[in-house]
Amino acid sequence: MTKSREDREDQKPTDHDPGRRKFLKGVGIAGAGAAIADHLWSEAEAKEKSAAPPESLSGNVKVVLDVNGQKREAQVEPRTTLLNTLRNHLDPAVTGPKLVCDVGTCGACTVLLDDKPVYSCLVLAVDAANKKITTVEGLGTPENPNAVQAAFVENDALMCGFCTPGFVTTISAYLKKNPNPSLADVREACKGNFCRCGTYPRVFEAALAAAKGSQA
Ligand code: FES
Ligand code: FES
């Protein structure tokens, strides 16, 4: 059988690799790369298709919250904030934390999460499950207020009262860390809480009085 010129050339390796063969080799490597990539891609696609669908993030989920020492259950969407859940999805509702800005700037919604002040409008209820939540209601009662609550009353430290639960909660947590603060310390501790009525001087006086009272 007569061998073609190309066949003959293939059987005769030489140092000189003509352009066409070099080109074909190059295409071969690139082609192999593309083939491997294709293979990996379709493998990944097949895996994705066969994998169980991700857990649905829509609809309601059950959350169990530890609010002021009580287990409280709610059915909420995963995107529901802790503030919204406390105020609107518990029965009876926990309305101490107030909804004012809803974007984490005013501090009216402050609660303690594992004893640390947080803006509950920025925390998802599902993230607060299994954590200790303390609202202003859990700090004391009208009959038995804590030192800060009592000092707010004695020092007339509120006007409309919307910011008050946030301030009381923030200051109560702060005085545990620093029981003997200066005025500057108190101002610094309260920098995440706004009072639109401008009751700041009375709020700070109340905080200092509470600190003194607790030490006496
Ligand atoms: S309501 Fe949460 S910070 Fe204002
Ligand atoms: S007392 Fe009205 S916002 Fe502070």
PDB file of C-alpha atoms and ligand atoms in Angstrom:
ATOM      1  CA  MET A   1       0.000   0.000   0.000  1.00  0.00           C
ATOM      2  CA  THR A   2       1.310   3.375  -0.842  1.00  0.00           C
ATOM      3  CA  LYS A   3       1.873   5.587   2.084  1.00  0.00           C
ATOM      4  CA  SER A   4       0.850   9.151   1.793  1.00  0.00           C
ATOM      5  CA  ARG A   5       3.377  11.862   2.120  1.00  0.00           C
ATOM      6  CA  GLU A   6       1.996  12.836   5.454  1.00  0.00           C
ATOM      7  CA  ASP A   7       2.223   9.264   6.741  1.00  0.00           C
ATOM      8  CA  ARG A   8       5.779   9.094   5.717  1.00  0.00           C
ATOM      9  CA  GLU A   9       6.592  12.357   7.332  1.00  0.00           C
ATOM     10  CA  ASP A  10       5.030  11.155  10.622  1.00  0.00           C
ATOM     11  CA  GLN A  11       7.253   8.094  10.655  1.00  0.00           C
ATOM     12  CA  LYS A  12      10.394  10.152  10.104  1.00  0.00           C
ATOM     13  CA  PRO A  13      11.091  12.186  13.226  1.00  0.00           C
ATOM     14  CA  THR A  14      13.486  15.015  12.547  1.00  0.00           C
ATOM     15  CA  ASP A  15      14.830  17.841  14.683  1.00  0.00           C
ATOM     16  CA  HIS A  16      13.059  20.173  12.450  1.00  0.00           C
ATOM     17  CA  ASP A  17       9.347  20.331  13.326  1.00  0.00           C
ATOM     18  CA  PRO A  18       7.528  21.972  10.485  1.00  0.00           C
ATOM     19  CA  GLY A  19       5.128  24.763  11.333  1.00  0.00           C
ATOM     20  CA  ARG A  20       2.038  22.765  10.535  1.00  0.00           C
ATOM     21  CA  ARG A  21       2.932  19.917  12.903  1.00  0.00           C
ATOM     22  CA  LYS A  22       3.861  22.342  15.640  1.00  0.00           C
ATOM     23  CA  PHE A  23       0.554  24.014  15.136  1.00  0.00           C
ATOM     24  CA  LEU A  24      -1.333  20.704  15.260  1.00  0.00           C
ATOM     25  CA  LYS A  25       0.518  19.732  18.450  1.00  0.00           C
ATOM     26  CA  GLY A  26      -0.396  23.072  19.998  1.00  0.00           C
ATOM     27  CA  VAL A  27      -4.002  22.643  19.031  1.00  0.00           C
ATOM     28  CA  GLY A  28      -3.867  19.155  20.505  1.00  0.00           C
ATOM     29  CA  ILE A  29      -2.711  20.461  23.889  1.00  0.00           C
ATOM     30  CA  ALA A  30      -5.152  23.323  23.878  1.00  0.00           C
ATOM     31  CA  GLY A  31      -7.855  20.939  22.734  1.00  0.00           C
ATOM     32  CA  ALA A  32      -7.007  18.539  25.557  1.00  0.00           C
ATOM     33  CA  GLY A  33      -7.173  21.415  28.038  1.00  0.00           C
ATOM     34  CA  ALA A  34     -10.535  22.445  26.738  1.00  0.00           C
ATOM     35  CA  ALA A  35     -11.749  18.866  26.824  1.00  0.00           C
ATOM     36  CA  ILE A  36     -10.651  18.480  30.454  1.00  0.00           C
ATOM     37  CA  ALA A  37     -12.295  21.764  31.366  1.00  0.00           C
ATOM     38  CA  ASP A  38     -15.474  20.642  29.597  1.00  0.00           C
ATOM     39  CA  HIS A  39     -15.378  17.365  31.442  1.00  0.00           C
ATOM     40  CA  LEU A  40     -14.887  19.038  34.836  1.00  0.00           C
ATOM     41  CA  TRP A  41     -17.614  21.519  34.066  1.00  0.00           C
ATOM     42  CA  SER A  42     -20.149  18.863  33.162  1.00  0.00           C
ATOM     43  CA  GLU A  43     -19.111  16.818  36.204  1.00  0.00           C
ATOM     44  CA  ALA A  44     -19.719  19.838  38.455  1.00  0.00           C
ATOM     45  CA  GLU A  45     -23.016  20.489  36.727  1.00  0.00           C
ATOM     46  CA  ALA A  46     -24.100  16.886  37.175  1.00  0.00           C
ATOM     47  CA  LYS A  47     -23.108  17.003  40.860  1.00  0.00           C
ATOM     48  CA  GLU A  48     -25.074  20.207  41.338  1.00  0.00           C
ATOM     49  CA  LYS A  49     -28.125  18.656  39.703  1.00  0.00           C
ATOM     50  CA  SER A  50     -27.926  15.461  41.736  1.00  0.00           C
ATOM     51  CA  ALA A  51     -27.260  17.268  45.073  1.00  0.00           C
ATOM     52  CA  ALA A  52     -30.182  17.816  47.421  1.00  0.00           C
ATOM     53  CA  PRO A  53     -31.737  21.248  46.878  1.00  0.00           C
ATOM     54  CA  PRO A  54     -30.585  23.830  49.443  1.00  0.00           C
ATOM     55  CA  GLU A  55     -32.807  24.271  52.422  1.00  0.00           C
ATOM     56  CA  SER A  56     -35.566  26.724  51.629  1.00  0.00           C
ATOM     57  CA  LEU A  57     -35.002  30.201  53.014  1.00  0.00           C
ATOM     58  CA  SER A  58     -38.535  31.330  52.473  1.00  0.00           C
ATOM     59  CA  GLY A  59     -41.602  30.744  54.577  1.00  0.00           C
ATOM     60  CA  ASN A  60     -41.736  30.707  58.345  1.00  0.00           C
ATOM     61  CA  VAL A  61     -39.345  28.955  60.670  1.00  0.00           C
ATOM     62  CA  LYS A  62     -39.769  28.238  64.350  1.00  0.00           C
ATOM     63  CA  VAL A  63     -37.427  30.100  66.677  1.00  0.00           C
ATOM     64  CA  VAL A  64     -37.157  29.608  70.388  1.00  0.00           C
ATOM     65  CA  LEU A  65     -35.850  32.666  72.165  1.00  0.00           C
ATOM     66  CA  ASP A  66     -34.659  32.961  75.738  1.00  0.00           C
ATOM     67  CA  VAL A  67     -36.215  36.309  76.667  1.00  0.00           C
ATOM     68  CA  ASN A  68     -35.760  37.566  80.223  1.00  0.00           C
ATOM     69  CA  GLY A  69     -35.267  34.028  81.466  1.00  0.00           C
ATOM     70  CA  GLN A  70     -38.305  32.570  79.674  1.00  0.00           C
ATOM     71  CA  LYS A  71     -38.385  30.342  76.612  1.00  0.00           C
ATOM     72  CA  ARG A  72     -40.509  32.095  74.022  1.00  0.00           C
ATOM     73  CA  GLU A  73     -41.515  30.523  70.709  1.00  0.00           C
ATOM     74  CA  ALA A  74     -42.271  32.348  67.470  1.00  0.00           C
ATOM     75  CA  GLN A  75     -42.913  31.524  63.825  1.00  0.00           C
ATOM     76  CA  VAL A  76     -41.041  34.045  61.717  1.00  0.00           C
ATOM     77  CA  GLU A  77     -39.464  34.437  58.321  1.00  0.00           C
ATOM     78  CA  PRO A  78     -35.687  33.930  58.452  1.00  0.00           C
ATOM     79  CA  ARG A  79     -35.228  37.605  57.592  1.00  0.00           C
ATOM     80  CA  THR A  80     -37.246  38.819  60.610  1.00  0.00           C
ATOM     81  CA  THR A  81     -35.287  40.953  63.030  1.00  0.00           C
ATOM     82  CA  LEU A  82     -35.110  40.258  66.721  1.00  0.00           C
ATOM     83  CA  LEU A  83     -36.809  43.618  67.374  1.00  0.00           C
ATOM     84  CA  ASN A  84     -39.716  42.772  65.091  1.00  0.00           C
ATOM     85  CA  THR A  85     -40.024  39.322  66.651  1.00  0.00           C
ATOM     86  CA  LEU A  86     -40.073  40.664  70.211  1.00  0.00           C
ATOM     87  CA  ARG A  87     -42.616  43.326  69.421  1.00  0.00           C
ATOM     88  CA  ASN A  88     -44.848  41.611  66.865  1.00  0.00           C
ATOM     89  CA  HIS A  89     -44.448  37.837  66.964  1.00  0.00           C
ATOM     90  CA  LEU A  90     -44.610  36.985  70.652  1.00  0.00           C
ATOM     91  CA  ASP A  91     -47.742  36.691  72.683  1.00  0.00           C
ATOM     92  CA  PRO A  92     -47.647  38.580  74.971  1.00  0.00           C
ATOM     93  CA  ALA A  93     -45.397  40.985  73.092  1.00  0.00           C
ATOM     94  CA  VAL A  94     -42.189  42.423  74.541  1.00  0.00           C
ATOM     95  CA  THR A  95     -42.464  46.110  73.714  1.00  0.00           C
ATOM     96  CA  GLY A  96     -39.729  47.652  75.874  1.00  0.00           C
ATOM     97  CA  PRO A  97     -37.283  47.825  72.948  1.00  0.00           C
ATOM     98  CA  LYS A  98     -38.616  50.550  70.649  1.00  0.00           C
ATOM     99  CA  LEU A  99     -38.702  50.753  66.880  1.00  0.00           C
ATOM    100  CA  VAL A 100     -37.436  54.182  65.854  1.00  0.00           C
ATOM    101  CA  CYS A 101     -34.889  54.209  63.030  1.00  0.00           C
ATOM    102  CA  ASP A 102     -34.809  50.458  62.232  1.00  0.00           C
ATOM    103  CA  VAL A 103     -31.332  50.889  60.725  1.00  0.00           C
ATOM    104  CA  GLY A 104     -29.005  50.755  63.708  1.00  0.00           C
ATOM    105  CA  THR A 105     -28.402  54.408  64.441  1.00  0.00           C
ATOM    106  CA  CYS A 106     -30.602  55.505  67.355  1.00  0.00           C
ATOM    107  CA  GLY A 107     -30.260  52.818  70.043  1.00  0.00           C
ATOM    108  CA  ALA A 108     -33.955  52.812  70.996  1.00  0.00           C
ATOM    109  CA  CYS A 109     -34.121  49.074  70.283  1.00  0.00           C
ATOM    110  CA  THR A 110     -31.138  48.152  72.471  1.00  0.00           C
ATOM    111  CA  VAL A 111     -31.324  44.780  74.215  1.00  0.00           C
ATOM    112  CA  LEU A 112     -28.649  42.664  75.853  1.00  0.00           C
ATOM    113  CA  LEU A 113     -27.578  39.583  73.960  1.00  0.00           C
ATOM    114  CA  ASP A 114     -25.554  37.400  76.300  1.00  0.00           C
ATOM    115  CA  ASP A 115     -25.165  40.541  78.444  1.00  0.00           C
ATOM    116  CA  LYS A 116     -23.804  42.702  75.611  1.00  0.00           C
ATOM    117  CA  PRO A 117     -25.837  45.639  74.278  1.00  0.00           C
ATOM    118  CA  VAL A 118     -26.919  45.190  70.653  1.00  0.00           C
ATOM    119  CA  TYR A 119     -29.296  46.986  68.332  1.00  0.00           C
ATOM    120  CA  SER A 120     -32.075  44.421  68.059  1.00  0.00           C
ATOM    121  CA  CYS A 121     -33.169  45.959  64.743  1.00  0.00           C
ATOM    122  CA  LEU A 122     -29.881  44.689  63.286  1.00  0.00           C
ATOM    123  CA  VAL A 123     -30.016  41.156  64.696  1.00  0.00           C
ATOM    124  CA  LEU A 124     -31.999  38.383  63.043  1.00  0.00           C
ATOM    125  CA  ALA A 125     -34.234  36.440  65.391  1.00  0.00           C
ATOM    126  CA  VAL A 126     -32.787  33.176  64.077  1.00  0.00           C
ATOM    127  CA  ASP A 127     -29.325  34.378  65.106  1.00  0.00           C
ATOM    128  CA  ALA A 128     -30.521  35.189  68.617  1.00  0.00           C
ATOM    129  CA  ALA A 129     -31.792  31.656  69.285  1.00  0.00           C
ATOM    130  CA  ASN A 130     -29.816  29.939  72.055  1.00  0.00           C
ATOM    131  CA  LYS A 131     -28.588  33.276  73.386  1.00  0.00           C
ATOM    132  CA  LYS A 132     -29.689  35.053  76.531  1.00  0.00           C
ATOM    133  CA  ILE A 133     -31.833  38.056  75.599  1.00  0.00           C
ATOM    134  CA  THR A 134     -32.472  40.710  78.236  1.00  0.00           C
ATOM    135  CA  THR A 135     -34.793  43.605  77.530  1.00  0.00           C
ATOM    136  CA  VAL A 136     -35.556  46.558  79.762  1.00  0.00           C
ATOM    137  CA  GLU A 137     -38.429  44.506  81.235  1.00  0.00           C
ATOM    138  CA  GLY A 138     -35.922  41.911  82.421  1.00  0.00           C
ATOM    139  CA  LEU A 139     -33.759  44.396  84.319  1.00  0.00           C
ATOM    140  CA  GLY A 140     -36.316  45.124  87.020  1.00  0.00           C
ATOM    141  CA  THR A 141     -40.021  45.598  87.647  1.00  0.00           C
ATOM    142  CA  PRO A 142     -42.042  48.678  88.612  1.00  0.00           C
ATOM    143  CA  GLU A 143     -42.137  47.288  92.157  1.00  0.00           C
ATOM    144  CA  ASN A 144     -38.501  46.309  92.163  1.00  0.00           C
ATOM    145  CA  PRO A 145     -36.578  48.437  89.632  1.00  0.00           C
ATOM    146  CA  ASN A 146     -32.860  48.065  89.173  1.00  0.00           C
ATOM    147  CA  ALA A 147     -30.585  50.945  90.226  1.00  0.00           C
ATOM    148  CA  VAL A 148     -30.629  52.571  86.780  1.00  0.00           C
ATOM    149  CA  GLN A 149     -34.396  52.377  86.387  1.00  0.00           C
ATOM    150  CA  ALA A 150     -34.855  53.869  89.859  1.00  0.00           C
ATOM    151  CA  ALA A 151     -32.319  56.631  89.141  1.00  0.00           C
ATOM    152  CA  PHE A 152     -34.102  57.544  85.879  1.00  0.00           C
ATOM    153  CA  VAL A 153     -37.324  58.037  87.847  1.00  0.00           C
ATOM    154  CA  GLU A 154     -35.637  59.977  90.654  1.00  0.00           C
ATOM    155  CA  ASN A 155     -33.730  62.223  88.252  1.00  0.00           C
ATOM    156  CA  ASP A 156     -36.649  62.756  85.892  1.00  0.00           C
ATOM    157  CA  ALA A 157     -34.417  61.518  83.076  1.00  0.00           C
ATOM    158  CA  LEU A 158     -37.042  61.251  80.357  1.00  0.00           C
ATOM    159  CA  MET A 159     -39.456  63.322  78.382  1.00  0.00           C
ATOM    160  CA  CYS A 160     -41.293  61.366  75.673  1.00  0.00           C
ATOM    161  CA  GLY A 161     -39.607  58.187  76.910  1.00  0.00           C
ATOM    162  CA  PHE A 162     -38.987  56.642  73.512  1.00  0.00           C
ATOM    163  CA  CYS A 163     -35.228  56.498  73.974  1.00  0.00           C
ATOM    164  CA  THR A 164     -35.431  55.508  77.654  1.00  0.00           C
ATOM    165  CA  PRO A 165     -35.446  51.691  77.419  1.00  0.00           C
ATOM    166  CA  GLY A 166     -32.376  51.847  75.181  1.00  0.00           C
ATOM    167  CA  PHE A 167     -30.495  54.165  77.557  1.00  0.00           C
ATOM    168  CA  VAL A 168     -31.469  52.172  80.644  1.00  0.00           C
ATOM    169  CA  THR A 169     -30.337  48.915  79.026  1.00  0.00           C
ATOM    170  CA  THR A 170     -27.070  50.359  77.756  1.00  0.00           C
ATOM    171  CA  ILE A 171     -26.230  52.019  81.090  1.00  0.00           C
ATOM    172  CA  SER A 172     -27.194  48.943  83.126  1.00  0.00           C
ATOM    173  CA  ALA A 173     -24.762  46.827  81.102  1.00  0.00           C
ATOM    174  CA  TYR A 174     -22.053  49.498  81.247  1.00  0.00           C
ATOM    175  CA  LEU A 175     -22.183  49.913  85.041  1.00  0.00           C
ATOM    176  CA  LYS A 176     -21.499  46.193  85.415  1.00  0.00           C
ATOM    177  CA  LYS A 177     -18.266  46.712  83.503  1.00  0.00           C
ATOM    178  CA  ASN A 178     -17.385  50.042  85.102  1.00  0.00           C
ATOM    179  CA  PRO A 179     -19.179  50.597  88.426  1.00  0.00           C
ATOM    180  CA  ASN A 180     -17.424  53.904  89.100  1.00  0.00           C
ATOM    181  CA  PRO A 181     -17.601  55.903  85.859  1.00  0.00           C
ATOM    182  CA  SER A 182     -16.828  59.563  85.268  1.00  0.00           C
ATOM    183  CA  LEU A 183     -19.215  61.806  83.356  1.00  0.00           C
ATOM    184  CA  ALA A 184     -16.970  61.409  80.313  1.00  0.00           C
ATOM    185  CA  ASP A 185     -17.167  57.601  80.656  1.00  0.00           C
ATOM    186  CA  VAL A 186     -20.961  57.704  80.773  1.00  0.00           C
ATOM    187  CA  ARG A 187     -21.153  60.016  77.768  1.00  0.00           C
ATOM    188  CA  GLU A 188     -18.864  57.677  75.850  1.00  0.00           C
ATOM    189  CA  ALA A 189     -20.872  54.596  76.870  1.00  0.00           C
ATOM    190  CA  CYS A 190     -24.073  56.255  75.648  1.00  0.00           C
ATOM    191  CA  LYS A 191     -22.751  57.431  72.317  1.00  0.00           C
ATOM    192  CA  GLY A 192     -24.840  54.836  70.450  1.00  0.00           C
ATOM    193  CA  ASN A 193     -28.101  56.105  71.950  1.00  0.00           C
ATOM    194  CA  PHE A 194     -29.909  59.223  70.737  1.00  0.00           C
ATOM    195  CA  CYS A 195     -32.453  61.287  72.605  1.00  0.00           C
ATOM    196  CA  ARG A 196     -34.464  63.508  70.311  1.00  0.00           C
ATOM    197  CA  CYS A 197     -35.935  65.368  73.290  1.00  0.00           C
ATOM    198  CA  GLY A 198     -32.429  66.342  74.373  1.00  0.00           C
ATOM    199  CA  THR A 199     -32.659  64.873  77.867  1.00  0.00           C
ATOM    200  CA  TYR A 200     -28.959  64.002  77.880  1.00  0.00           C
ATOM    201  CA  PRO A 201     -27.927  65.946  81.033  1.00  0.00           C
ATOM    202  CA  ARG A 202     -30.600  64.176  83.112  1.00  0.00           C
ATOM    203  CA  VAL A 203     -29.755  60.814  81.558  1.00  0.00           C
ATOM    204  CA  PHE A 204     -26.091  61.221  82.482  1.00  0.00           C
ATOM    205  CA  GLU A 205     -26.989  62.428  85.989  1.00  0.00           C
ATOM    206  CA  ALA A 206     -29.179  59.371  86.423  1.00  0.00           C
ATOM    207  CA  ALA A 207     -26.369  57.082  85.291  1.00  0.00           C
ATOM    208  CA  LEU A 208     -23.922  58.653  87.765  1.00  0.00           C
ATOM    209  CA  ALA A 209     -26.510  58.523  90.541  1.00  0.00           C
ATOM    210  CA  ALA A 210     -27.167  54.850  89.817  1.00  0.00           C
ATOM    211  CA  ALA A 211     -23.436  54.146  89.992  1.00  0.00           C
ATOM    212  CA  LYS A 212     -23.145  55.975  93.323  1.00  0.00           C
ATOM    213  CA  GLY A 213     -26.279  54.293  94.666  1.00  0.00           C
ATOM    214  CA  SER A 214     -25.003  50.847  93.722  1.00  0.00           C
ATOM    215  CA  GLN A 215     -21.738  51.514  95.537  1.00  0.00           C
ATOM    216  CA  ALA A 216     -23.375  52.827  98.705  1.00  0.00           C
TER     217      ALA A 216
HETATM  218  S1  FES B   1     -34.411  51.209  66.016  1.00  0.00           S
HETATM  219 FE1  FES B   1     -32.623  50.052  66.195  1.00  0.00          FE
HETATM  220  S2  FES B   1     -31.029  51.466  66.306  1.00  0.00           S
HETATM  221 FE2  FES B   1     -32.809  52.648  65.937  1.00  0.00          FE
HETATM  222  S1  FES B   2     -36.928  61.405  76.023  1.00  0.00           S
HETATM  223 FE1  FES B   2     -37.788  61.683  74.065  1.00  0.00          FE
HETATM  224  S2  FES B   2     -36.311  60.835  72.726  1.00  0.00           S
HETATM  225 FE2  FES B   2     -35.376  60.822  74.628  1.00  0.00          FE
END
